[in-house]
XYZ file of C-alpha atoms in Angstrom:
730
model
C -7.624 -16.889 19.131
C -5.291 -18.794 16.798
C -3.747 -20.709 19.864
C -7.200 -21.586 21.250
C -8.326 -22.881 17.853
C -10.884 -20.217 17.543
C -9.529 -19.120 14.051
C -7.828 -21.397 11.739
C -6.350 -21.518 8.243
C -7.743 -24.061 5.697
C -7.090 -24.364 1.977
C -5.522 -20.915 1.730
C -8.288 -19.078 3.724
C -8.701 -17.943 7.250
C -11.915 -19.158 8.881
C -13.461 -18.955 12.371
C -15.554 -21.091 14.594
C -19.281 -20.237 14.867
C -20.254 -18.054 17.776
C -21.341 -21.012 19.890
C -17.980 -22.733 19.611
C -15.655 -19.840 20.436
C -13.669 -20.326 23.689
C -14.670 -17.922 26.501
C -11.832 -16.907 28.709
C -12.274 -18.096 32.246
C -11.973 -14.666 33.753
C -15.060 -13.606 31.689
C -16.943 -16.598 32.754
C -16.174 -16.005 36.384
C -17.202 -12.388 36.173
C -20.466 -13.222 34.452
C -21.187 -15.920 36.987
C -20.621 -13.400 39.913
C -23.153 -11.009 38.427
C -25.737 -13.511 37.552
C -25.544 -14.941 40.996
C -26.647 -11.608 42.449
C -29.892 -11.337 40.483
C -33.238 -12.945 41.060
C -34.273 -16.375 39.626
C -36.716 -14.707 37.303
C -33.926 -12.386 35.897
C -31.673 -15.484 35.304
C -34.414 -17.035 33.345
C -34.977 -14.068 31.250
C -31.224 -13.670 30.805
C -31.055 -17.293 29.452
C -33.809 -16.683 26.977
C -32.140 -13.440 25.817
C -28.799 -15.147 25.427
C -30.333 -17.758 23.135
C -32.261 -15.026 21.246
C -29.027 -13.250 20.332
C -26.801 -10.261 21.130
C -29.871 -7.974 20.573
C -33.331 -8.907 21.656
C -36.765 -7.421 21.548
C -38.853 -6.794 24.659
C -42.109 -8.019 22.891
C -40.377 -11.351 22.099
C -39.267 -11.905 25.717
C -42.805 -10.852 26.863
C -44.317 -13.639 24.649
C -41.781 -16.232 25.735
C -42.110 -15.642 29.546
C -45.855 -14.741 29.524
C -44.947 -11.836 31.958
C -47.075 -8.874 31.818
C -45.357 -5.620 30.798
C -44.776 -4.407 34.477
C -43.124 -7.737 35.620
C -40.821 -7.816 32.724
C -39.868 -4.132 33.052
C -38.760 -4.913 36.646
C -36.743 -7.762 35.506
C -34.968 -5.667 32.873
C -34.267 -2.915 35.266
C -32.599 -5.580 37.470
C -30.469 -6.755 34.535
C -29.528 -3.262 33.548
C -28.535 -2.437 37.144
C -26.387 -5.584 37.118
C -24.558 -4.196 34.095
C -25.433 -7.262 32.124
C -27.554 -5.773 29.358
C -28.319 -2.217 28.214
C -31.327 -0.510 26.788
C -30.987 0.404 23.077
C -34.512 1.738 22.623
C -37.952 1.369 24.119
C -38.395 -1.891 22.159
C -34.967 -3.257 22.158
C -32.227 -4.413 24.620
C -28.759 -5.781 24.102
C -26.054 -7.429 26.126
C -23.435 -5.057 27.351
C -20.731 -7.189 25.702
C -20.880 -10.039 23.261
C -18.763 -12.089 25.544
C -21.312 -11.732 28.274
C -23.988 -13.278 26.056
C -21.680 -16.052 24.894
C -20.671 -16.881 28.491
C -24.316 -17.416 29.514
C -25.090 -19.329 26.227
C -22.105 -21.747 26.687
C -23.391 -22.724 30.137
C -26.483 -24.410 28.573
C -26.559 -28.085 27.672
C -26.738 -28.735 23.834
C -30.239 -30.158 24.089
C -31.366 -27.237 26.178
C -30.092 -24.751 23.552
C -31.799 -26.709 20.781
C -35.176 -26.645 22.659
C -34.909 -22.889 23.424
C -33.942 -22.084 19.724
C -36.956 -24.017 18.684
C -39.312 -22.304 20.978
C -37.959 -18.935 19.983
C -38.335 -19.700 16.376
C -41.807 -20.904 16.626
C -42.713 -17.843 18.690
C -41.263 -15.529 16.165
C -43.035 -17.554 13.338
C -46.356 -16.795 14.902
C -45.709 -12.984 15.122
C -47.330 -11.001 12.465
C -44.482 -9.295 10.511
C -44.522 -5.521 10.148
C -42.970 -6.041 6.712
C -42.601 -9.267 4.658
C -39.554 -11.280 5.429
C -38.620 -9.037 8.366
C -37.368 -11.788 10.644
C -36.072 -14.143 7.957
C -32.502 -14.131 9.232
C -33.444 -14.832 12.778
C -35.864 -17.572 11.722
C -33.144 -19.194 9.760
C -30.637 -18.943 12.528
C -32.888 -20.416 15.253
C -34.420 -23.206 13.154
C -30.891 -24.191 12.029
C -29.562 -24.192 15.725
C -32.705 -26.102 16.726
C -31.748 -28.628 14.061
C -35.232 -28.362 12.470
C -33.927 -29.219 9.070
C -37.256 -28.821 7.296
C -37.821 -25.237 8.325
C -33.999 -24.454 8.092
C -34.023 -25.363 4.435
C -36.730 -22.825 3.519
C -35.799 -19.947 5.794
C -32.009 -20.164 5.245
C -32.409 -20.232 1.433
C -34.830 -17.255 1.588
C -32.475 -15.418 4.063
C -29.633 -16.010 1.676
C -31.431 -14.621 -1.239
C -32.429 -11.405 0.860
C -28.776 -10.978 1.881
C -27.615 -11.424 -1.675
C -30.076 -8.662 -2.650
C -28.589 -6.349 0.047
C -25.010 -7.026 -1.289
C -24.211 -8.857 2.034
C -22.454 -11.644 0.215
C -20.583 -13.192 3.233
C -23.833 -13.472 5.124
C -25.546 -14.842 2.043
C -22.927 -17.670 1.793
C -23.515 -18.607 5.467
C -27.314 -18.944 4.944
C -26.915 -20.921 1.708
C -24.467 -23.240 3.516
C -27.072 -23.802 6.249
C -29.674 -24.575 3.717
C -27.368 -27.113 1.935
C -26.493 -28.726 5.132
C -30.264 -28.949 6.151
C -31.052 -30.506 2.770
C -28.306 -33.039 3.303
C -29.739 -33.948 6.709
C -33.051 -34.584 5.045
C -31.446 -36.588 2.246
C -32.826 -34.112 -0.289
C -31.069 -33.273 -3.446
C -30.283 -29.427 -3.369
C -31.702 -27.405 -6.167
C -29.454 -26.049 -8.822
C -30.507 -22.506 -7.790
C -29.068 -22.947 -4.217
C -25.691 -23.935 -5.490
C -25.821 -21.193 -8.129
C -26.701 -18.342 -5.800
C -23.940 -19.400 -3.314
C -21.669 -19.491 -6.354
C -22.588 -15.969 -7.258
C -21.840 -14.661 -3.853
C -18.447 -16.433 -3.823
C -17.767 -14.877 -7.268
C -18.610 -11.332 -6.088
C -16.107 -11.742 -3.245
C -13.403 -12.947 -5.678
C -13.379 -16.454 -4.234
C -13.243 -17.989 -7.553
C -12.302 -21.554 -6.786
C -15.358 -21.862 -4.415
C -17.561 -20.318 -7.002
C -16.405 -22.764 -9.688
C -17.159 -25.612 -7.292
C -20.625 -24.355 -6.752
C -21.308 -23.761 -10.499
C -20.125 -27.217 -11.181
C -22.485 -28.648 -8.571
C -25.317 -26.482 -10.160
C -24.633 -27.868 -13.566
C -24.538 -31.504 -12.253
C -27.829 -30.961 -10.281
C -29.503 -29.404 -13.355
C -28.430 -32.333 -15.573
C -29.826 -34.904 -13.074
C -32.984 -33.009 -12.976
C -32.971 -32.561 -16.798
C -33.608 -28.764 -16.076
C -32.373 -26.834 -18.938
C -33.137 -23.475 -17.402
C -30.872 -24.211 -14.401
C -28.042 -25.673 -16.508
C -25.670 -22.833 -16.523
C -22.828 -21.574 -14.436
C -20.334 -18.795 -14.406
C -17.967 -20.047 -17.102
C -20.763 -20.944 -19.648
C -23.446 -18.568 -18.269
C -23.512 -16.202 -21.228
C -23.589 -19.017 -23.950
C -26.305 -20.989 -22.231
C -28.417 -17.943 -21.592
C -28.287 -17.090 -25.328
C -29.141 -20.749 -26.271
C -32.144 -20.483 -23.991
C -33.307 -17.427 -25.944
C -34.043 -15.802 -22.681
C -33.161 -11.987 -23.076
C -33.636 -11.037 -19.525
C -31.416 -13.824 -18.302
C -28.895 -12.925 -21.115
C -28.794 -9.345 -19.874
C -28.392 -10.272 -16.262
C -25.591 -12.697 -17.189
C -23.936 -9.929 -19.097
C -24.105 -7.670 -15.991
C -22.711 -10.426 -13.769
C -19.808 -11.008 -16.045
C -19.255 -7.160 -16.387
C -19.133 -6.907 -12.519
C -16.576 -9.775 -12.389
C -14.294 -7.843 -14.865
C -14.633 -4.725 -12.748
C -13.612 -6.670 -9.653
C -10.328 -7.602 -11.392
C -9.755 -4.014 -12.513
C -10.790 -4.588 -16.173
C -13.004 -1.522 -16.474
C -13.180 -1.219 -20.253
C -14.251 -4.984 -20.507
C -16.845 -4.395 -17.812
C -18.280 -1.382 -19.567
C -18.722 -3.329 -22.751
C -20.763 -6.089 -21.030
C -22.887 -3.541 -19.081
C -23.615 -1.538 -22.206
C -24.701 -4.639 -24.057
C -26.957 -5.556 -21.103
C -28.422 -2.005 -21.149
C -29.296 -2.291 -24.783
C -31.249 -5.426 -24.036
C -33.213 -4.044 -21.136
C -34.012 -0.931 -23.260
C -35.364 -3.076 -26.030
C -37.564 -4.887 -23.450
C -38.548 -1.541 -21.810
C -37.630 -3.155 -18.554
C -37.285 -0.077 -16.384
C -35.895 -1.860 -13.357
C -33.290 -3.707 -15.428
C -32.270 -0.259 -17.057
C -31.974 1.358 -13.658
C -29.840 -1.439 -12.222
C -27.645 -1.549 -15.249
C -27.202 2.207 -15.269
C -26.085 1.922 -11.633
C -23.598 -0.674 -12.558
C -22.413 1.536 -15.497
C -22.061 4.416 -13.069
C -19.910 2.430 -10.577
C -17.893 0.957 -13.357
C -17.122 4.357 -14.939
C -16.243 5.796 -11.429
C -13.850 3.053 -10.499
C -12.500 3.054 -14.017
C -11.458 6.670 -13.776
C -14.364 8.570 -15.491
C -16.340 10.643 -12.979
C -17.894 12.739 -15.866
C -19.471 9.670 -17.600
C -20.302 7.848 -14.265
C -22.267 10.817 -13.089
C -24.276 10.893 -16.349
C -25.155 7.194 -15.676
C -26.027 7.690 -12.009
C -28.243 10.712 -12.671
C -30.352 8.547 -14.972
C -30.337 5.755 -12.654
C -31.573 7.969 -9.783
C -34.340 9.378 -11.767
C -35.572 5.857 -12.664
C -35.279 4.355 -9.212
C -37.248 7.527 -7.990
C -39.892 6.936 -10.493
C -40.181 3.240 -9.679
C -40.213 3.767 -5.991
C -37.129 1.460 -5.698
C -35.579 2.991 -2.487
C -32.948 0.373 -2.180
C -31.398 1.183 -5.515
C -32.009 4.944 -4.816
C -29.915 5.063 -1.629
C -26.996 3.111 -3.115
C -26.941 5.334 -6.354
C -27.238 8.582 -4.127
C -24.398 7.562 -1.970
C -22.020 6.679 -4.731
C -22.834 9.830 -6.588
C -20.865 11.604 -3.722
C -17.693 10.509 -5.492
C -18.132 13.082 -8.365
C -16.603 15.777 -6.360
C -12.948 16.224 -5.461
C -13.006 14.111 -2.313
C -9.658 12.643 -0.888
C -10.779 9.247 -2.361
C -11.381 10.643 -5.916
C -9.248 13.733 -6.126
C -6.864 11.985 -8.663
C -9.791 12.137 -11.256
C -11.436 15.082 -13.056
C -14.168 16.281 -10.735
C -17.680 17.103 -11.917
C -19.008 19.483 -9.270
C -18.377 21.027 -5.754
C -18.547 19.362 -2.366
C -21.357 21.611 -1.533
C -23.544 20.271 -4.179
C -22.716 16.662 -3.286
C -23.526 16.873 0.351
C -27.378 16.849 0.009
C -27.155 13.633 -1.952
C -25.186 11.925 0.677
C -27.471 13.168 3.284
C -30.506 11.903 1.420
C -28.778 8.465 0.939
C -28.532 8.086 4.758
C -31.999 9.253 5.298
C -33.596 6.774 2.913
C -31.379 4.000 4.162
C -32.638 4.564 7.595
C -36.267 4.898 6.521
C -36.249 1.555 4.881
C -34.314 -0.043 7.812
C -31.383 -1.427 5.650
C -28.382 -1.579 7.887
C -26.034 -2.454 5.005
C -27.237 0.504 2.900
C -26.996 2.761 5.913
C -23.314 1.824 6.697
C -22.516 2.403 2.899
C -24.213 5.783 2.817
C -22.581 6.825 6.162
C -19.018 6.294 4.994
C -19.880 8.207 1.857
C -21.251 11.013 3.835
C -18.160 11.038 6.000
C -15.999 11.082 2.829
C -17.825 14.195 1.715
C -17.661 15.978 5.066
C -13.865 15.041 5.658
C -13.064 16.428 2.259
C -14.688 19.787 3.277
C -12.794 19.839 6.489
C -15.918 19.179 8.644
C -13.933 16.798 10.735
C -16.030 16.238 13.783
C -19.053 15.266 11.656
C -16.948 13.209 9.271
C -15.471 11.171 12.198
C -18.881 10.518 13.658
C -20.290 9.317 10.278
C -17.372 7.042 9.487
C -17.327 5.601 13.098
C -21.077 4.874 12.938
C -20.674 3.290 9.566
C -17.783 1.038 10.875
C -19.884 0.150 13.903
C -22.874 -0.934 11.746
C -20.452 -2.853 9.415
C -18.928 -4.783 12.224
C -22.215 -5.539 13.734
C -23.617 -7.060 10.629
C -20.209 -8.547 9.719
C -20.002 -6.829 6.497
C -16.387 -7.139 5.592
C -16.286 -4.880 2.513
C -18.005 -2.038 4.307
C -15.557 -2.432 7.217
C -12.737 -1.990 4.644
C -14.243 1.058 3.246
C -15.126 2.607 6.555
C -11.623 2.044 7.781
C -10.191 3.723 4.653
C -12.573 6.650 4.901
C -11.695 7.096 8.732
C -8.074 6.995 7.657
C -8.676 9.809 5.211
C -10.287 11.960 7.820
C -7.375 11.459 10.262
C -4.926 12.217 7.449
C -6.740 15.571 6.911
C -6.428 16.106 10.698
C -2.626 15.450 10.354
C -3.093 12.609 12.824
C -0.844 10.468 10.777
C -0.547 7.433 13.194
C -4.226 7.162 13.496
C -4.582 7.406 9.670
C -1.944 4.626 9.177
C -3.677 2.382 11.651
C -6.967 2.663 9.909
C -5.405 2.299 6.327
C -3.447 -0.739 7.664
C -6.787 -2.324 8.835
C -8.328 -1.552 5.530
C -5.569 -3.332 3.666
C -5.806 -6.384 5.919
C -9.618 -6.749 5.275
C -9.194 -6.103 1.472
C -6.632 -8.927 1.209
C -8.984 -11.165 3.298
C -11.923 -10.599 0.911
C -9.680 -10.849 -2.148
C -10.732 -7.457 -3.447
C -8.012 -6.262 -6.022
C -9.657 -2.756 -6.103
C -9.620 -2.237 -2.386
C -6.226 -3.835 -1.978
C -4.754 -1.294 -4.428
C -6.772 1.706 -2.853
C -5.631 0.740 0.699
C -2.006 0.169 -0.404
C -2.013 3.649 -1.985
C -3.441 5.233 1.126
C -0.959 3.396 3.379
C 2.007 4.269 1.187
C 0.974 7.910 1.097
C 0.730 8.133 4.992
C 3.970 6.106 5.249
C 5.768 8.881 3.340
C 4.303 11.534 5.568
C 5.686 9.532 8.558
C 9.140 9.399 6.751
C 8.948 5.621 6.420
C 10.225 5.592 2.797
C 11.308 1.960 2.879
C 7.887 0.828 3.804
C 6.123 3.002 1.216
C 8.459 1.652 -1.395
C 7.873 -1.905 -0.396
C 4.051 -1.386 -0.513
C 4.126 0.190 -3.967
C 6.457 -2.459 -5.297
C 3.882 -5.166 -4.454
C 1.135 -3.262 -6.133
C 2.764 -1.612 -9.188
C 4.868 -2.689 -12.066
C 6.410 -0.499 -14.834
C 3.608 -1.423 -17.164
C 0.648 -0.782 -14.793
C -1.895 1.488 -16.445
C -2.968 4.889 -15.087
C -6.601 4.651 -15.978
C -8.645 3.268 -12.991
C -9.186 5.049 -9.774
C -7.123 2.604 -7.846
C -4.328 2.711 -10.454
C -4.143 6.404 -10.152
C -4.175 6.315 -6.462
C -1.058 3.996 -6.564
C 0.711 6.263 -9.175
C -0.012 9.444 -7.095
C 1.627 7.721 -4.042
C 4.473 6.788 -6.317
C 4.934 10.515 -7.316
C 4.859 11.425 -3.580
C 7.771 8.884 -2.935
C 9.800 10.116 -5.880
C 9.534 13.695 -4.582
C 10.279 12.649 -1.029
C 13.373 10.855 -2.171
C 14.468 13.717 -4.348
C 13.671 12.486 -7.861
C 11.429 15.228 -9.342
C 12.307 14.232 -12.933
C 10.845 10.890 -12.419
C 7.807 12.352 -10.497
C 7.076 14.637 -13.526
C 7.258 11.733 -15.918
C 4.532 9.918 -13.920
C 2.479 13.115 -13.581
C 2.605 13.595 -17.425
C 1.359 10.021 -17.826
C -1.524 10.644 -15.429
C -2.457 13.898 -17.353
C -2.424 12.131 -20.706
C -4.666 9.247 -19.397
C -7.459 11.602 -18.119
C -10.916 10.449 -18.935
C -12.361 11.240 -22.311
C -14.420 14.374 -22.293
C -11.997 16.221 -19.912
C -9.488 17.554 -22.504
C -7.589 20.491 -21.055
C -8.615 19.676 -17.499
C -6.644 17.961 -14.709
C -7.399 16.784 -11.329
C -6.787 18.534 -8.031
C -4.157 16.176 -6.637
C -2.256 15.804 -9.957
C -2.066 19.608 -10.317
C -0.731 19.972 -6.817
C 1.920 17.184 -7.378
C 2.762 18.865 -10.617
C 3.477 22.179 -8.794
C 5.683 20.438 -6.193
C 7.715 18.556 -8.889
C 8.257 21.805 -10.837
C 9.339 23.746 -7.735
C 11.989 21.071 -7.125
C 13.030 21.262 -10.804
C 13.375 25.121 -10.326
C 10.771 25.950 -12.975
C 8.938 28.490 -10.817
C 6.697 29.987 -13.639
C 5.235 26.633 -14.592
C 4.891 25.738 -10.839
C 2.941 28.795 -10.082
C 0.558 27.989 -13.067
C -0.131 24.542 -11.684
C -0.573 25.726 -8.134
C -2.883 28.544 -9.277
C -5.065 26.042 -11.292
C -5.180 23.613 -8.213
C -6.079 26.577 -5.872
C -8.952 27.470 -8.249
C -10.270 23.886 -8.123
C -9.850 23.707 -4.200
C -11.532 27.015 -3.695
C -14.523 26.675 -6.079
C -15.103 23.170 -4.997
C -14.790 23.878 -1.344
C -11.844 21.414 -0.601
C -10.451 23.552 2.281
C -8.004 20.838 3.691
C -6.127 21.018 0.237
C -6.622 24.792 -0.256
C -4.608 25.844 2.809
C -1.803 23.555 1.821
C -1.725 25.034 -1.693
C -1.711 28.438 -0.193
C 1.340 27.707 1.715
C 3.048 26.174 -1.347
C 2.336 29.415 -3.330
C 3.501 31.529 -0.321
C 6.922 29.613 -0.429
C 7.051 30.176 -4.017
C 6.362 33.820 -3.985
C 8.831 34.287 -1.059
C 11.562 32.602 -3.089
C 10.979 35.011 -5.824
C 11.046 38.055 -3.493
C 7.414 38.650 -3.867
C 6.877 39.212 -0.174
C 3.362 40.957 -0.245
C 1.922 38.104 -2.226
C 3.724 35.730 0.017
C 2.280 37.295 3.175
C -1.248 37.340 1.798
C -1.032 33.668 0.762
C 0.217 32.663 4.230
C -2.299 34.770 5.939
C -5.022 33.019 3.926
C -3.663 29.570 4.795
C -3.550 30.602 8.574
C -7.095 31.807 8.512
C -8.308 28.462 6.832
C -6.252 26.419 9.335
C -7.961 28.284 12.257
C -11.435 28.007 10.712
C -10.882 24.109 10.306
C -9.486 23.960 13.884
C -12.589 25.701 15.201
C -14.861 22.919 14.249
C -12.826 20.154 15.773
C -14.430 19.236 19.211
C -11.849 16.720 20.224
C -9.213 18.736 22.063
C -6.240 16.492 21.465
C -7.027 16.337 17.697
C -7.476 20.097 17.503
C -4.290 20.784 19.324
C -2.278 18.396 17.149
C -3.861 19.748 13.953
C -2.973 23.370 14.922
C 0.552 22.670 16.039
C 1.407 20.654 12.823
C -0.475 22.913 10.385
C 0.892 26.214 11.769
C 4.424 24.620 11.870
C 4.204 24.530 8.016
C 3.953 28.310 7.984
C 6.977 30.653 8.283
C 7.886 31.528 11.897
C 5.997 34.703 12.882
C 3.899 35.911 15.823
C 0.563 34.180 15.704
C -2.347 36.475 14.676
C -5.099 37.051 17.237
C -8.601 35.994 15.928
C -9.378 39.717 15.299
C -6.222 40.220 13.296
C -6.801 37.085 11.303
C -10.334 38.151 10.428
C -9.167 41.658 9.575
C -6.467 40.332 7.335
C -8.621 37.729 5.667
C -11.798 39.919 5.052
C -10.337 43.345 4.862
C -11.128 46.623 6.762
C -12.549 50.088 6.222
C -15.525 48.788 4.370
C -13.293 47.038 1.809
C -13.851 43.294 1.619
C -10.803 41.415 0.489
C -10.860 38.130 -1.422
C -9.837 34.978 0.694
C -7.949 33.552 -2.253
C -4.331 33.553 -2.483
C -3.118 36.417 -4.475
C -3.438 36.065 -8.224
C 0.053 36.182 -10.101
C 0.836 39.702 -11.394
C -1.750 41.418 -9.153
C 0.683 44.294 -8.391
C 2.293 44.325 -11.975
C -0.644 45.656 -13.961
C 1.594 46.039 -17.097
C 1.891 42.249 -17.470
C -1.703 41.176 -16.771
C -3.946 39.964 -19.544
C -7.543 41.085 -19.831
C -8.939 38.099 -17.847
C -6.564 38.926 -15.044
C -7.454 42.498 -14.989
C -11.119 41.683 -14.685
C -10.506 39.296 -11.798
C -8.283 41.977 -10.109
C -11.173 44.564 -10.349
C -14.039 42.270 -9.417
C -12.779 39.642 -6.940
C -12.028 42.088 -4.159
C -15.740 43.092 -4.010
C -17.051 39.465 -3.864
C -17.827 37.944 -0.551
C -16.701 34.442 0.337
C -20.080 32.958 -0.176
C -20.624 34.705 -3.526
C -17.280 33.604 -4.806
C -17.968 29.993 -3.913
C -21.391 30.085 -5.603
C -19.988 31.799 -8.782
C -22.450 32.934 -11.311
C -25.104 30.391 -10.499
C -26.784 32.122 -7.714
C -26.460 34.481 -4.825
C -27.774 33.784 -1.377
C -28.541 35.696 1.765
C -25.313 36.686 3.577
C -26.937 36.046 6.972
C -27.737 32.528 5.913
C -24.095 32.074 4.980
C -23.077 33.257 8.411
C -25.533 30.933 10.125
C -24.190 27.963 8.100
C -20.538 28.727 9.169
C -18.288 26.885 6.873
C -20.854 25.019 4.923
C -21.793 26.469 1.464
C -25.220 24.941 2.046
C -26.750 24.258 5.418
C -26.606 20.572 6.446
C -29.772 18.781 7.437
C -29.402 18.637 11.209
C -31.245 15.388 11.588
C -28.835 13.502 9.441
C -25.955 14.160 11.919
C -27.839 12.865 14.941
C -25.733 9.664 14.658
C -26.380 7.058 17.490
C -23.511 6.461 19.829
C -21.327 9.323 18.688
C -21.980 11.668 21.656
C -21.493 14.821 19.430
C -21.522 18.201 20.940
C -23.337 21.291 19.482
C -21.751 22.214 16.167
C -19.462 25.262 16.609
C -20.785 28.393 15.012
């Protein structure tokens, strides 16, 4: 692509040609020409119209353009499908089998011919009564722009940009606003300050501050020329001018924008200050939507700032308000992000609020709402959050399906940030599957995308992920180089991304035989835990603490750390971490000659490993997982499924706990009353009862039906297009 000039580097940024300018390989052109030569003239005509319409095209639109009746057009579409040029996506929509097929056909048209067809399609779409307002804004903007109908392009492109901005598709918004500015220039019109300002906001959110500053300056100049005080503000002086105008709503929104900027550069405390000030203004105005949106921002800022407890409180208020207002766009976003409040592999360096079982319904509902309102961007976001939740539980098949579908949508709508996050979530699932190479590839791609979009938060997160998996691959030099670029001795340990990097640094110190340094970092992580979490620690930090203490030959303290981590992993349903902790405890018991406890810990780990493997439908992934996971266990003859069940659940009417043995279980003289209570009660609790704790008890047959889920998933959520999932193992 670089050699062909299809991508190029200008003023510090990579860019690409528009789709119509990209070079098509001659081999592709020849193959398409051979296939089109074999179809009828009517089919070639329809194919040409479809190529101009876009990669995906509607049957109804083609019918209007061709004036064919339904039967005639169906015959033509069957012919094109048989020729392997297009595929049927649904009863109403078709798509080219490959983007290059469409591009090859499109490139054969003369420029004037393209413009004429774009105009015809745009005018036809304009006459269609929309199912919902602004349904075809993006398509109308595109076709009128390509038709060089500048008058229509100005209006539709600006409206499409505003819509994209509202959906957080900032890169697409920039493209639409740029089209509108070009159209205005062709008409010798002075662009409005709002047009420059909104494009500047999109650049600012993406961290492209030079472009944002340029647009804000243009907006200021345009406002002064028009003597428009209300438009005379830009990012650098936005807050001051909003206050001078005595407009509290604009003032509050300016505060939120500035707060969001601070969050993007990892200044969470500053961001919280601005958002809280904005919240106070909206509350004084009784502006429910402003309150809900600001609560959502406060929730995100708290989460990324390292406080899941405070962030959850904000999100719960935001969700209640969005529900009350019927604002489903805000609802799906808040529900999806609320997934992070549990010990996921994305947030397990923070103090968790609840179990993964409680989080799952929120993630499912977020996907459902996003699909109901037809928001592809929101669906992509909700899907990778769902994948995160499932992967953290060890439901790997469904997690992979959700993340892959999320990535597919993000690539289709060209949402770079969601592509970054989907790759990171996929990497996490593969990491849980012990497929380290696949994990590394996805984390690598996430890092590339994060750097392209200038996202400091995601650059740090992807670096932390990639460093951790590099350590697992024994590539310590690479891990060290990655961490050296992202960390300095004075980097704080507060935000989610900072803690991710420091945890990876602990892992590297342990791998290189420096447990004292590792423990120093761990102590800093514990000391900097979020306010309101005194006496608590996170799952990942506790596990790392245990590993460091083992290396320092401090077994009593190591056991306490591992036991605390095991308790969190068990009660919160984090099975991928639970089996690893059981192995660590087993090794610790074995080193102390506590062989009975060691055997029970290893048996529990083996049972968990086999349970997780049973849900992996991909044979190669399952075999790799079993081979690598069981290799971590002491060498012994593998248990049969019946033996594993007997050892895990007990026999002769006695139900044994699936937890690793609590310390001192056979040494009753040294147990405190709390330990005695657990020793007496725990053996009589079923797996489902123990997970649910004192809150409630549920029907045991229902637990059996749900297999490893603490609560049954909603089946319709997991019918993910293009994933070709088999029936879920029971």
